Each structure stands twice: as C-alpha cells, then as structure tokens.
Amino acid sequence: MPRGLILGIESSCDETAAAVVERGARTLSSVVASQIATHLRYGGVVPELASREHLRAIVPVVRAALAEAGVTLADLDAIAVTSGPGLAGALLVGITYAKALAFAQVLPLIAVNHLEGHIHAVLLQERSSTNGRHAETDEPALALVVSGGHTHLYLAQPSDGTWQYALIGRTLDDAAGEAFDKVAKLLGLAYPGGPWIDALARFGNPHAVPFAFAQIKTKAHLGGKAPRTKAAKTAPIAALDPHFLFSFSGIKTAVLRYVELHSMREEAAARVPRMLAAGRPPQTKEDALALCPQPTLDLIASFQHAVIGDLMKKTFAAAESLDAGRILVTGGVAANRELRERFTAEAARRGIQIAFPTLALSTDNAAMIAAAAWPRFVAGEFAAPDLTADPSLALGR
Ligand code: KG4
Ligand code: ZN
C-alpha cells in the first residue's frame, strides 16, 4: 500500500513553490519562494523576470520541501505540477523540472489546473483539520476563485472520488485581485496591493465614496464576444447568466477619476518612498495616518467595501439560484479580512456553510497542487509525456 506521497510543484506566476502532501490530506511541507522583491519596483509581475527567478529557485525550493517533509525522492508516489493557466515561460520551468524528476525516478506525473488547485486548498484545509477523516459529501459546492489572475465561480461536484466543475460566472475584464493591485499602484502603495489595501481599509470610512457596480448587460448584448481578460479561455460568456458575471475595470477607472478630481495624485506619488521605507502594511491607526491622510484611507476603505459587496452579491445569488448549501472562497483575495468577515456573516444569515483556506493556503502554493492531484492519482489519470504549458487552460465545462 503506497503512502500516497505526492510532491507538488507550482510556478504559474510569481511564486516558486513545492510541497509534499500525503493522500491529499496531510501537508508534510509547503515551501513558497516569493518573487515580490524582484517585481516590486516594476509595480507588477514582469514575465521574463518571473521565468528567470523560477529557474533560480526551483531546485532549492524542491530540495527544501523534501527535506522539511523528511522524505527523499525515492519515498514519493507521484509528482504533480501546475500545467496552466498562467505565464507560459513560468509554467514551463515547473513542468520541465517535474517531467525530468518523474522520468528519472520512474514516477507518474500528474498535471493540475491552477484553478482546481485553489479549490483544493480549501478541501485540503478541511481534511487536515479533521486528520484526514473528513467525510467528503456528495453535496455540490459553489467555489469562488478570486485571485490576481482570476475571478471565477464554479459549481464543484464530487463524483466517484474525483471532482467535476461547471463554470457559473466569471469576470469580463480585470480579476478582483488585479483591481486591488492597480488601485494600490495608483495610490502609491506597493505590489501586490491586496495586503496593503486590506490593512489600510480598516482605518477608513467604507461609506465615504459611493462606488456603484452596474448590472452586466444581457446575453444578447454580449453576443459571442470573447472576454477581454488574460485569464483562462472558457465557455462563451453568452452561455452564462449575466447576474453572475463580474467586471472590475470600471471601479479602477472610477478610483482614478476620484484621485484626479480631488488632486490626490501628488500625495500618492509622495507616498512611494515612505511606503518602501515602511516595508510592510501599517497595523495601527497612527502608522496608517503617517502613510495616508484620512481622505485616502476613506477612499481605500470604500473601494474595498464596494468590491467585496459585488463579490458577495453575485456569489450568494448564484448559491441561491443553484441551491448550493456550501460555498468555498479561495485565491489570494480570499486572504482579505473584510471579505472573510462579511462572507461569513452573510452565510450564517442564510444558513449556508462557508469555508476558506488558511491564509498561507489562500495565495499561491504547491500544497494545493499536490492535494488536487490526489484524486487523479487514485483514478490513475496521469499526464502524457509530451505535457506542455497551457497559459489559458480552462477548468470545467
Ligand atoms: O492566488 P494568488 O497568490 O495568485 C494568483 O493566482 O493570482 O493571488 C494574488 C492576488 C494579488 O492580486 C494580491 O493583491 C491579492 O491576491 N491579495 C489580496 C490579499 N492578499 C493577496 N487581496 C486582498 N486582500 C488581501 N489580504
Ligand atoms: Zn493563484
């Protein structure tokens, strides 16, 4: 009987990660090398630099994951790797290394969709908190994957040990995390902006600036148009209920207009050196005020409140329409404090179960990749030897 040890490798964006997970339930190690310092001065991820950094980090990160888990390559039962969606060059570093390891060790290779990985971050968390004894129900769950590259709603359905996914909704343009990052940049805050906005929003008035989200136009209006997003290619937008479609590029423009109208540009630019000196987001009101005047804090709080309100409105509407008794919220933006509080309160009010990954499992990691690979390992679904990167790999139907 194999121990069920899977080495997961993730390199789809700006994190090089490796993890060893036993039977999709017990994390023996999870190592994440972040490239934030490399991309910081460019205010976003530079794909060429990301590939170079992955090449530098992949061998030490995998070694560290094995060492921390107290295992060797010979103990492994399979190797899992993210095959998409993500940056082509970045994905290829992980895929090539995983293939080489699998070939040398004569181990099966399992290709994992990054979005499925995010969903399994929640399932891994649930299984590990019940010591692997978590009885997986047959109940479908509505999963909101909300990160820097994606804002997708899926209906996730367990079926014979594996999972099936149906796309319910998605963003037509920017992902929610992208909006956090772009608004942060505009306000002179560091990349990635999510954690800064999260920390600063606590000290502002969320009702100071009334941002509004318009209802997305009807199917007929959209026709068969492809979405403008860089994210995964999926079923035509026209096939989706417009009530479950998102759009976050408008609020970014609204913040920009507000900044210009209230002459906040110079103040934002002057913040950059102070923000870099601070190094990490402020934790007290005093520190927040030293970095941003109250009107900026109010703008940040209002922006965050509006984005989370829109995510909530559509997610709960989809849960109601699909009669889903369970919601999983995952991806980098799921680390957001206000998001967790408001989703949890609304779920309790409606009598719906809700689950999030731990903060470390919310953002990109490889434990979620190894966990998502477990049902595929059991089902014998292995990758072909010619596996390659698919930057716009879709999940589900
Ligand atoms: O899942 P992730 O690590 O990478 C992608 O697959 O995109 O998500 C990164 C995104 C970034 O846009 C970052 O700003 C956002 O997640 N993020 C947050 C928070 N922590 C990370 N957004 C809001 N609040 C946070 N606390
Ligand atoms: Zn991700």
Tab-separated table of C-alpha atoms and ligand atoms in Angstrom:
chain	number	residue	atom	x	y	z
A	1	MET	CA	0.000	0.000	0.000
A	2	PRO	CA	1.680	3.268	-1.075
A	3	ARG	CA	1.942	6.057	1.475
A	4	GLY	CA	0.325	8.349	-1.048
A	5	LEU	CA	3.117	10.925	-1.001
A	6	ILE	CA	2.824	13.490	-3.763
A	7	LEU	CA	5.373	16.196	-4.481
A	8	GLY	CA	3.552	19.259	-5.842
A	9	ILE	CA	5.306	21.910	-7.927
A	10	GLU	CA	3.800	25.329	-8.732
A	11	SER	CA	5.358	28.064	-10.886
A	12	SER	CA	2.457	29.657	-12.753
A	13	CYS	CA	3.041	33.272	-11.733
A	14	ASP	CA	5.441	34.918	-9.287
A	15	GLU	CA	5.800	32.231	-6.643
A	16	THR	CA	8.062	29.187	-6.925
A	17	ALA	CA	6.544	26.566	-4.655
A	18	ALA	CA	6.969	22.911	-3.762
A	19	ALA	CA	5.161	20.788	-1.184
A	20	VAL	CA	4.817	17.202	-0.051
A	21	VAL	CA	1.259	16.129	0.794
A	22	GLU	CA	0.175	12.701	1.980
A	23	ARG	CA	-3.046	11.302	0.479
A	24	GLY	CA	-4.344	14.793	-0.350
A	25	ALA	CA	-4.896	15.438	3.343
A	26	ARG	CA	-1.712	15.827	5.372
A	27	THR	CA	0.779	18.550	4.459
A	28	LEU	CA	4.284	17.378	5.334
A	29	SER	CA	5.886	20.512	3.903
A	30	SER	CA	4.959	23.586	1.885
A	31	VAL	CA	7.731	25.884	0.704
A	32	VAL	CA	6.995	29.116	-1.159
A	33	ALA	CA	9.710	31.371	-2.603
A	34	SER	CA	8.109	34.690	-3.417
A	35	GLN	CA	9.433	36.948	-6.162
A	36	ILE	CA	7.762	40.055	-4.764
A	37	ALA	CA	11.121	41.758	-4.176
A	38	THR	CA	12.038	41.267	-7.864
A	39	HIS	CA	8.794	42.682	-9.273
A	40	LEU	CA	8.238	45.375	-6.626
A	41	ARG	CA	9.998	48.184	-8.474
A	42	TYR	CA	8.022	47.488	-11.677
A	43	GLY	CA	4.686	47.599	-9.848
A	44	GLY	CA	3.649	44.212	-11.239
A	45	VAL	CA	4.887	40.849	-12.473
A	46	VAL	CA	7.387	41.046	-15.366
A	47	PRO	CA	7.048	37.675	-17.173
A	48	GLU	CA	10.691	37.413	-18.313
A	49	LEU	CA	11.951	38.119	-14.811
A	50	ALA	CA	9.478	35.608	-13.381
A	51	SER	CA	10.855	32.791	-15.578
A	52	ARG	CA	14.420	33.673	-14.617
A	53	GLU	CA	13.585	33.684	-10.918
A	54	HIS	CA	11.747	30.342	-11.192
A	55	LEU	CA	14.840	28.848	-12.844
A	56	ARG	CA	16.950	30.072	-9.940
A	57	ALA	CA	14.585	28.904	-7.236
A	58	ILE	CA	13.119	25.632	-8.438
A	59	VAL	CA	15.919	23.253	-7.383
A	60	PRO	CA	16.471	24.708	-3.864
A	61	VAL	CA	12.702	25.007	-3.277
A	62	VAL	CA	12.047	21.349	-4.188
A	63	ARG	CA	15.032	20.257	-2.073
A	64	ALA	CA	13.721	22.273	0.876
A	65	ALA	CA	10.235	20.769	0.522
A	66	LEU	CA	11.651	17.223	0.567
A	67	ALA	CA	13.965	17.997	3.493
A	68	GLU	CA	11.210	19.652	5.537
A	69	ALA	CA	8.928	16.687	4.912
A	70	GLY	CA	11.726	14.325	5.975
A	71	VAL	CA	11.458	12.319	2.756
A	72	THR	CA	13.625	11.590	-0.280
A	73	LEU	CA	12.648	11.347	-3.942
A	74	ALA	CA	12.567	7.562	-3.524
A	75	ASP	CA	9.712	7.854	-0.998
A	76	LEU	CA	7.409	9.664	-3.418
A	77	ASP	CA	4.476	8.043	-5.220
A	78	ALA	CA	3.895	10.762	-7.811
A	79	ILE	CA	4.852	14.250	-8.925
A	80	ALA	CA	2.187	16.865	-9.610
A	81	VAL	CA	2.720	20.101	-11.472
A	82	THR	CA	0.639	23.109	-12.480
A	83	SER	CA	0.173	22.972	-16.254
A	84	GLY	CA	-1.927	26.178	-16.583
A	85	PRO	CA	-3.382	28.742	-16.605
A	86	GLY	CA	-0.527	31.176	-16.013
A	87	LEU	CA	2.532	32.709	-17.657
A	88	ALA	CA	3.877	30.379	-20.371
A	89	GLY	CA	7.563	30.747	-19.530
A	90	ALA	CA	6.936	30.498	-15.789
A	91	LEU	CA	4.776	27.370	-16.155
A	92	LEU	CA	7.392	25.733	-18.374
A	93	VAL	CA	10.060	25.917	-15.662
A	94	GLY	CA	7.918	23.875	-13.255
A	95	ILE	CA	6.697	21.472	-15.948
A	96	THR	CA	10.163	20.766	-17.339
A	97	TYR	CA	11.615	20.150	-13.902
A	98	ALA	CA	8.692	17.965	-12.821
A	99	LYS	CA	8.973	15.926	-16.023
A	100	ALA	CA	12.691	15.406	-15.531
A	101	LEU	CA	12.197	14.301	-11.913
A	102	ALA	CA	9.344	11.952	-12.848
A	103	PHE	CA	11.379	10.441	-15.675
A	104	ALA	CA	14.491	9.963	-13.548
A	105	GLN	CA	12.582	8.451	-10.609
A	106	VAL	CA	10.137	6.487	-12.803
A	107	LEU	CA	7.178	8.174	-11.116
A	108	PRO	CA	3.808	9.096	-12.584
A	109	LEU	CA	3.359	12.759	-13.468
A	110	ILE	CA	0.026	14.470	-12.763
A	111	ALA	CA	-0.967	17.735	-14.467
A	112	VAL	CA	-3.034	20.066	-12.289
A	113	ASN	CA	-5.086	23.073	-13.306
A	114	HIS	CA	-4.053	26.012	-11.097
A	115	LEU	CA	-7.717	26.959	-10.503
A	116	GLU	CA	-8.562	23.442	-9.376
A	117	GLY	CA	-5.550	23.738	-7.079
A	118	HIS	CA	-7.066	26.838	-5.442
A	119	ILE	CA	-10.339	24.948	-4.862
A	120	HIS	CA	-8.421	22.047	-3.324
A	121	ALA	CA	-6.665	24.440	-0.953
A	122	VAL	CA	-9.984	24.656	0.906
A	123	LEU	CA	-10.587	20.902	0.737
A	124	LEU	CA	-7.033	20.211	1.958
A	125	GLN	CA	-7.596	22.569	4.847
A	126	GLU	CA	-10.839	20.772	5.776
A	127	ARG	CA	-9.281	17.313	5.511
A	128	SER	CA	-6.217	18.278	7.539
A	129	SER	CA	-8.290	19.846	10.306
A	130	THR	CA	-10.194	16.560	10.661
A	131	ASN	CA	-6.996	14.489	10.479
A	132	GLY	CA	-7.907	13.063	7.084
A	133	ARG	CA	-11.155	11.649	8.424
A	134	HIS	CA	-13.260	14.306	6.744
A	135	ALA	CA	-16.166	12.534	5.131
A	136	GLU	CA	-16.420	14.016	1.660
A	137	THR	CA	-20.064	14.630	0.930
A	138	ASP	CA	-21.730	14.296	-2.441
A	139	GLU	CA	-23.100	17.796	-1.988
A	140	PRO	CA	-22.027	20.208	-4.704
A	141	ALA	CA	-20.238	23.351	-3.546
A	142	LEU	CA	-20.142	26.764	-5.144
A	143	ALA	CA	-16.498	27.823	-5.398
A	144	LEU	CA	-15.418	31.443	-5.814
A	145	VAL	CA	-11.805	31.581	-7.010
A	146	VAL	CA	-10.729	35.155	-6.510
A	147	SER	CA	-7.087	35.992	-7.158
A	148	GLY	CA	-4.760	38.264	-9.089
A	149	GLY	CA	-5.494	36.480	-12.351
A	150	HIS	CA	-8.996	35.091	-11.831
A	151	THR	CA	-12.459	35.820	-10.590
A	152	HIS	CA	-14.412	32.690	-11.395
A	153	LEU	CA	-17.472	30.975	-9.933
A	154	TYR	CA	-17.668	27.208	-10.333
A	155	LEU	CA	-20.100	24.582	-9.225
A	156	ALA	CA	-17.814	21.833	-7.907
A	157	GLN	CA	-19.360	18.400	-7.741
A	158	PRO	CA	-17.687	15.305	-6.293
A	159	SER	CA	-18.272	12.278	-8.488
A	160	ASP	CA	-16.721	8.862	-7.861
A	161	GLY	CA	-13.780	10.259	-5.935
A	162	THR	CA	-12.867	12.934	-8.480
A	163	TRP	CA	-14.374	16.377	-8.984
A	164	GLN	CA	-16.304	17.866	-11.867
A	165	TYR	CA	-16.544	21.607	-12.386
A	166	ALA	CA	-19.117	23.726	-14.176
A	167	LEU	CA	-18.357	27.377	-14.854
A	168	ILE	CA	-21.152	29.564	-13.468
A	169	GLY	CA	-19.683	33.059	-13.690
A	170	ARG	CA	-16.501	34.971	-14.315
A	171	THR	CA	-15.027	38.409	-14.818
A	172	LEU	CA	-15.338	40.023	-18.221
A	173	ASP	CA	-12.172	42.055	-17.765
A	174	ASP	CA	-9.924	42.517	-14.702
A	175	ALA	CA	-9.754	39.991	-11.866
A	176	ALA	CA	-10.659	41.332	-8.414
A	177	GLY	CA	-7.034	40.974	-7.232
A	178	GLU	CA	-5.883	42.869	-10.313
A	179	ALA	CA	-8.210	45.732	-9.314
A	180	PHE	CA	-6.693	45.726	-5.798
A	181	ASP	CA	-3.201	45.792	-7.319
A	182	LYS	CA	-3.979	48.538	-9.855
A	183	VAL	CA	-5.750	50.763	-7.322
A	184	ALA	CA	-2.869	50.278	-4.880
A	185	LYS	CA	-0.365	51.300	-7.558
A	186	LEU	CA	-2.430	54.367	-8.386
A	187	LEU	CA	-2.376	55.347	-4.705
A	188	GLY	CA	1.388	54.899	-4.355
A	189	LEU	CA	1.197	51.579	-2.488
A	190	ALA	CA	3.392	48.532	-3.034
A	191	TYR	CA	2.851	45.479	-5.239
A	192	PRO	CA	0.950	43.292	-4.559
A	193	GLY	CA	-1.602	45.831	-3.400
A	194	GLY	CA	-4.151	43.497	-1.803
A	195	PRO	CA	-2.452	43.166	1.591
A	196	TRP	CA	-1.827	46.970	1.755
A	197	ILE	CA	-5.411	47.853	0.910
A	198	ASP	CA	-6.636	45.202	3.373
A	199	ALA	CA	-4.546	46.684	6.203
A	200	LEU	CA	-5.308	50.348	5.430
A	201	ALA	CA	-9.046	49.882	4.784
A	202	ARG	CA	-9.580	49.113	8.478
A	203	PHE	CA	-8.884	52.753	9.300
A	204	GLY	CA	-11.134	54.382	6.702
A	205	ASN	CA	-14.854	55.010	6.314
A	206	PRO	CA	-16.212	52.399	3.843
A	207	HIS	CA	-19.235	54.593	3.067
A	208	ALA	CA	-17.298	57.785	2.287
A	209	VAL	CA	-17.203	57.261	-1.506
A	210	PRO	CA	-20.238	55.575	-3.050
A	211	PHE	CA	-18.851	53.301	-5.791
A	212	ALA	CA	-21.539	51.551	-7.810
A	213	PHE	CA	-21.446	48.417	-9.940
A	214	ALA	CA	-23.812	48.420	-12.911
A	215	GLN	CA	-25.641	45.214	-13.785
A	216	ILE	CA	-23.746	43.454	-16.589
A	217	LYS	CA	-25.548	43.671	-19.923
A	218	THR	CA	-27.750	40.843	-21.114
A	219	LYS	CA	-26.601	37.871	-23.167
A	220	ALA	CA	-27.966	39.278	-26.413
A	221	HIS	CA	-25.925	42.414	-25.927
A	222	LEU	CA	-22.700	40.496	-25.335
A	223	GLY	CA	-23.222	38.104	-28.210
A	224	GLY	CA	-20.462	35.532	-28.573
A	225	LYS	CA	-17.717	38.028	-27.727
A	226	ALA	CA	-14.632	36.638	-26.041
A	227	PRO	CA	-13.815	38.177	-22.663
A	228	ARG	CA	-11.040	40.786	-22.587
A	229	THR	CA	-9.301	39.090	-19.694
A	230	LYS	CA	-5.901	37.384	-19.915
A	231	ALA	CA	-7.272	34.518	-17.852
A	232	ALA	CA	-8.396	31.076	-18.914
A	233	LYS	CA	-10.439	30.531	-22.057
A	234	THR	CA	-13.834	29.176	-21.165
A	235	ALA	CA	-17.303	28.620	-22.494
A	236	PRO	CA	-18.709	31.632	-24.344
A	237	ILE	CA	-19.801	34.356	-21.985
A	238	ALA	CA	-23.207	34.370	-23.680
A	239	ALA	CA	-23.846	30.919	-22.177
A	240	LEU	CA	-23.543	32.318	-18.636
A	241	ASP	CA	-26.207	34.065	-16.565
A	242	PRO	CA	-25.249	37.782	-16.676
A	243	HIS	CA	-26.157	38.064	-12.981
A	244	PHE	CA	-23.056	36.012	-12.190
A	245	LEU	CA	-20.656	37.989	-14.395
A	246	PHE	CA	-18.163	40.412	-12.866
A	247	SER	CA	-16.387	43.488	-14.180
A	248	PHE	CA	-13.696	45.243	-12.164
A	249	SER	CA	-12.117	47.571	-14.702
A	250	GLY	CA	-14.785	50.260	-14.143
A	251	ILE	CA	-14.087	50.713	-10.441
A	252	LYS	CA	-10.385	51.132	-11.146
A	253	THR	CA	-11.231	53.965	-13.564
A	254	ALA	CA	-13.658	55.439	-11.007
A	255	VAL	CA	-10.880	55.498	-8.384
A	256	LEU	CA	-8.544	57.141	-10.897
A	257	ARG	CA	-11.157	59.804	-11.663
A	258	TYR	CA	-11.732	60.401	-7.943
A	259	VAL	CA	-7.975	60.777	-7.357
A	260	GLU	CA	-7.689	63.303	-10.167
A	261	LEU	CA	-10.793	65.249	-9.181
A	262	HIS	CA	-9.581	65.540	-5.577
A	263	SER	CA	-5.962	66.341	-6.567
A	264	MET	CA	-4.628	63.285	-4.746
A	265	ARG	CA	-2.054	62.354	-7.409
A	266	GLU	CA	0.908	64.219	-5.954
A	267	GLU	CA	0.169	62.975	-2.493
A	268	ALA	CA	0.092	59.397	-3.847
A	269	ALA	CA	3.426	59.810	-5.639
A	270	ALA	CA	4.997	61.266	-2.495
A	271	ARG	CA	3.934	58.139	-0.594
A	272	VAL	CA	6.163	55.773	-2.609
A	273	PRO	CA	9.451	56.331	-0.710
A	274	ARG	CA	7.651	56.274	2.677
A	275	MET	CA	5.811	53.108	1.725
A	276	LEU	CA	9.058	51.450	0.609
A	277	ALA	CA	10.746	52.507	3.852
A	278	ALA	CA	7.849	51.072	5.882
A	279	GLY	CA	8.340	47.742	4.073
A	280	ARG	CA	5.083	46.245	5.237
A	281	PRO	CA	1.496	47.476	5.603
A	282	PRO	CA	0.779	49.511	8.766
A	283	GLN	CA	-1.028	47.774	11.605
A	284	THR	CA	-2.094	50.732	13.767
A	285	LYS	CA	-4.208	53.798	13.021
A	286	GLU	CA	-1.235	56.000	13.886
A	287	ASP	CA	1.008	54.242	11.364
A	288	ALA	CA	-1.779	54.269	8.762
A	289	LEU	CA	-2.244	58.032	9.190
A	290	ALA	CA	1.506	58.563	8.940
A	291	LEU	CA	1.314	56.972	5.489
A	292	CYS	CA	-2.074	58.144	4.194
A	293	PRO	CA	-4.264	61.130	5.119
A	294	GLN	CA	-7.809	60.294	6.246
A	295	PRO	CA	-9.455	61.008	2.826
A	296	THR	CA	-7.123	58.436	1.208
A	297	LEU	CA	-7.945	55.895	3.925
A	298	ASP	CA	-11.640	56.572	3.291
A	299	LEU	CA	-11.167	56.076	-0.462
A	300	ILE	CA	-9.311	52.768	0.138
A	301	ALA	CA	-11.998	51.530	2.555
A	302	SER	CA	-14.778	52.490	0.129
A	303	PHE	CA	-13.080	50.746	-2.785
A	304	GLN	CA	-12.579	47.529	-0.815
A	305	HIS	CA	-16.114	47.649	0.578
A	306	ALA	CA	-17.581	48.022	-2.930
A	307	VAL	CA	-15.523	45.198	-4.485
A	308	ILE	CA	-16.379	42.808	-1.667
A	309	GLY	CA	-20.035	43.820	-1.804
A	310	ASP	CA	-20.130	42.971	-5.512
A	311	LEU	CA	-18.357	39.617	-4.989
A	312	MET	CA	-20.845	38.802	-2.226
A	313	LYS	CA	-23.944	39.833	-4.106
A	314	LYS	CA	-23.171	37.639	-7.123
A	315	THR	CA	-21.772	34.683	-5.185
A	316	PHE	CA	-24.782	34.428	-2.870
A	317	ALA	CA	-27.187	34.965	-5.772
A	318	ALA	CA	-25.506	32.065	-7.611
A	319	ALA	CA	-25.626	29.872	-4.478
A	320	GLU	CA	-29.316	30.593	-4.140
A	321	SER	CA	-30.077	30.012	-7.798
A	322	LEU	CA	-28.142	26.704	-7.810
A	323	ASP	CA	-29.434	25.702	-4.385
A	324	ALA	CA	-25.847	25.185	-3.175
A	325	GLY	CA	-25.634	24.664	0.584
A	326	ARG	CA	-21.913	25.231	0.676
A	327	ILE	CA	-19.595	27.974	-0.554
A	328	LEU	CA	-15.804	27.748	-0.857
A	329	VAL	CA	-13.904	31.024	-1.237
A	330	THR	CA	-10.282	30.736	-2.309
A	331	GLY	CA	-7.380	32.501	-4.077
A	332	GLY	CA	-5.213	35.406	-2.950
A	333	VAL	CA	-8.100	37.826	-2.366
A	334	ALA	CA	-9.709	35.262	-0.020
A	335	ALA	CA	-6.977	36.297	2.437
A	336	ASN	CA	-8.786	39.629	2.820
A	337	ARG	CA	-10.052	40.290	6.329
A	338	GLU	CA	-13.209	42.206	5.395
A	339	LEU	CA	-14.059	39.616	2.729
A	340	ARG	CA	-13.864	36.784	5.278
A	341	GLU	CA	-15.920	38.657	7.864
A	342	ARG	CA	-18.687	39.724	5.501
A	343	PHE	CA	-18.955	36.402	3.625
A	344	THR	CA	-19.027	34.516	6.937
A	345	ALA	CA	-21.764	36.748	8.375
A	346	GLU	CA	-23.894	36.534	5.222
A	347	ALA	CA	-23.507	32.745	5.028
A	348	ALA	CA	-24.606	32.439	8.673
A	349	ARG	CA	-27.599	34.673	7.996
A	350	ARG	CA	-28.643	32.467	5.073
A	351	GLY	CA	-27.828	29.162	6.782
A	352	ILE	CA	-25.197	28.276	4.154
A	353	GLN	CA	-21.896	26.615	5.054
A	354	ILE	CA	-18.780	28.548	4.108
A	355	ALA	CA	-15.102	27.587	4.073
A	356	PHE	CA	-11.837	29.381	3.353
A	357	PRO	CA	-8.253	28.088	3.191
A	358	THR	CA	-5.780	29.202	5.858
A	359	LEU	CA	-4.103	32.487	4.945
A	360	ALA	CA	-0.976	30.652	3.743
A	361	LEU	CA	-3.057	28.369	1.515
A	362	SER	CA	-5.094	31.284	0.077
A	363	THR	CA	-2.259	32.680	-2.023
A	364	ASP	CA	-0.264	30.560	-4.483
A	365	ASN	CA	1.355	27.454	-3.007
A	366	ALA	CA	2.157	23.890	-4.063
A	367	ALA	CA	0.330	22.030	-1.267
A	368	MET	CA	-2.922	22.799	-3.104
A	369	ILE	CA	-1.429	21.330	-6.310
A	370	ALA	CA	-0.379	18.113	-4.556
A	371	ALA	CA	-3.816	17.898	-2.885
A	372	ALA	CA	-5.692	18.367	-6.174
A	373	ALA	CA	-3.530	15.638	-7.708
A	374	TRP	CA	-4.542	13.018	-5.131
A	375	PRO	CA	-7.939	12.043	-6.641
A	376	ARG	CA	-6.268	11.886	-10.068
A	377	PHE	CA	-3.537	9.640	-8.652
A	378	VAL	CA	-6.202	7.305	-7.232
A	379	ALA	CA	-8.063	7.332	-10.559
A	380	GLY	CA	-4.812	6.715	-12.491
A	381	GLU	CA	-5.155	9.924	-14.501
A	382	PHE	CA	-1.578	10.665	-15.457
A	383	ALA	CA	-0.091	13.269	-17.779
A	384	ALA	CA	1.176	12.357	-21.228
A	385	PRO	CA	4.959	12.515	-21.719
A	386	ASP	CA	4.502	15.473	-24.070
A	387	LEU	CA	2.777	17.588	-21.392
A	388	THR	CA	3.353	21.265	-22.021
A	389	ALA	CA	2.234	24.603	-20.602
A	390	ASP	CA	-1.257	25.838	-21.434
A	391	PRO	CA	-1.334	29.536	-20.426
A	392	SER	CA	-5.113	29.750	-20.928
A	393	LEU	CA	-6.104	26.310	-19.653
A	394	ALA	CA	-9.797	26.312	-18.716
A	395	LEU	CA	-11.383	24.472	-15.824
A	396	GLY	CA	-14.571	22.529	-16.275
A	397	ARG	CA	-17.324	22.831	-18.814
B	1	KG4	O1	-3.755	33.455	-5.683
B	1	KG4	P1	-2.664	34.443	-5.824
B	1	KG4	O2	-1.471	34.323	-4.923
B	1	KG4	O3	-2.094	34.464	-7.285
B	1	KG4	C1	-2.898	34.325	-8.417
B	1	KG4	O4	-3.238	33.163	-8.778
B	1	KG4	O5	-3.248	35.403	-8.967
B	1	KG4	O6	-3.352	35.885	-5.665
B	1	KG4	C2	-2.608	37.074	-5.664
B	1	KG4	C3	-3.593	38.233	-5.588
B	1	KG4	C4	-2.949	39.604	-5.750
B	1	KG4	O7	-3.742	40.361	-6.650
B	1	KG4	C5	-2.994	40.193	-4.350
B	1	KG4	O8	-3.073	41.596	-4.325
B	1	KG4	C6	-4.253	39.562	-3.803
B	1	KG4	O9	-4.243	38.236	-4.314
B	1	KG4	N1	-4.273	39.535	-2.331
B	1	KG4	C7	-5.176	40.193	-1.592
B	1	KG4	C8	-4.825	39.972	-0.239
B	1	KG4	N2	-3.717	39.166	-0.207
B	1	KG4	C9	-3.399	38.916	-1.511
B	1	KG4	N3	-6.227	40.948	-1.944
B	1	KG4	C10	-6.968	41.492	-0.962
B	1	KG4	N4	-6.691	41.331	0.352
B	1	KG4	C11	-5.644	40.582	0.768
B	1	KG4	N5	-5.382	40.421	2.065
B	2	ZN	ZN	-3.350	31.549	-7.891
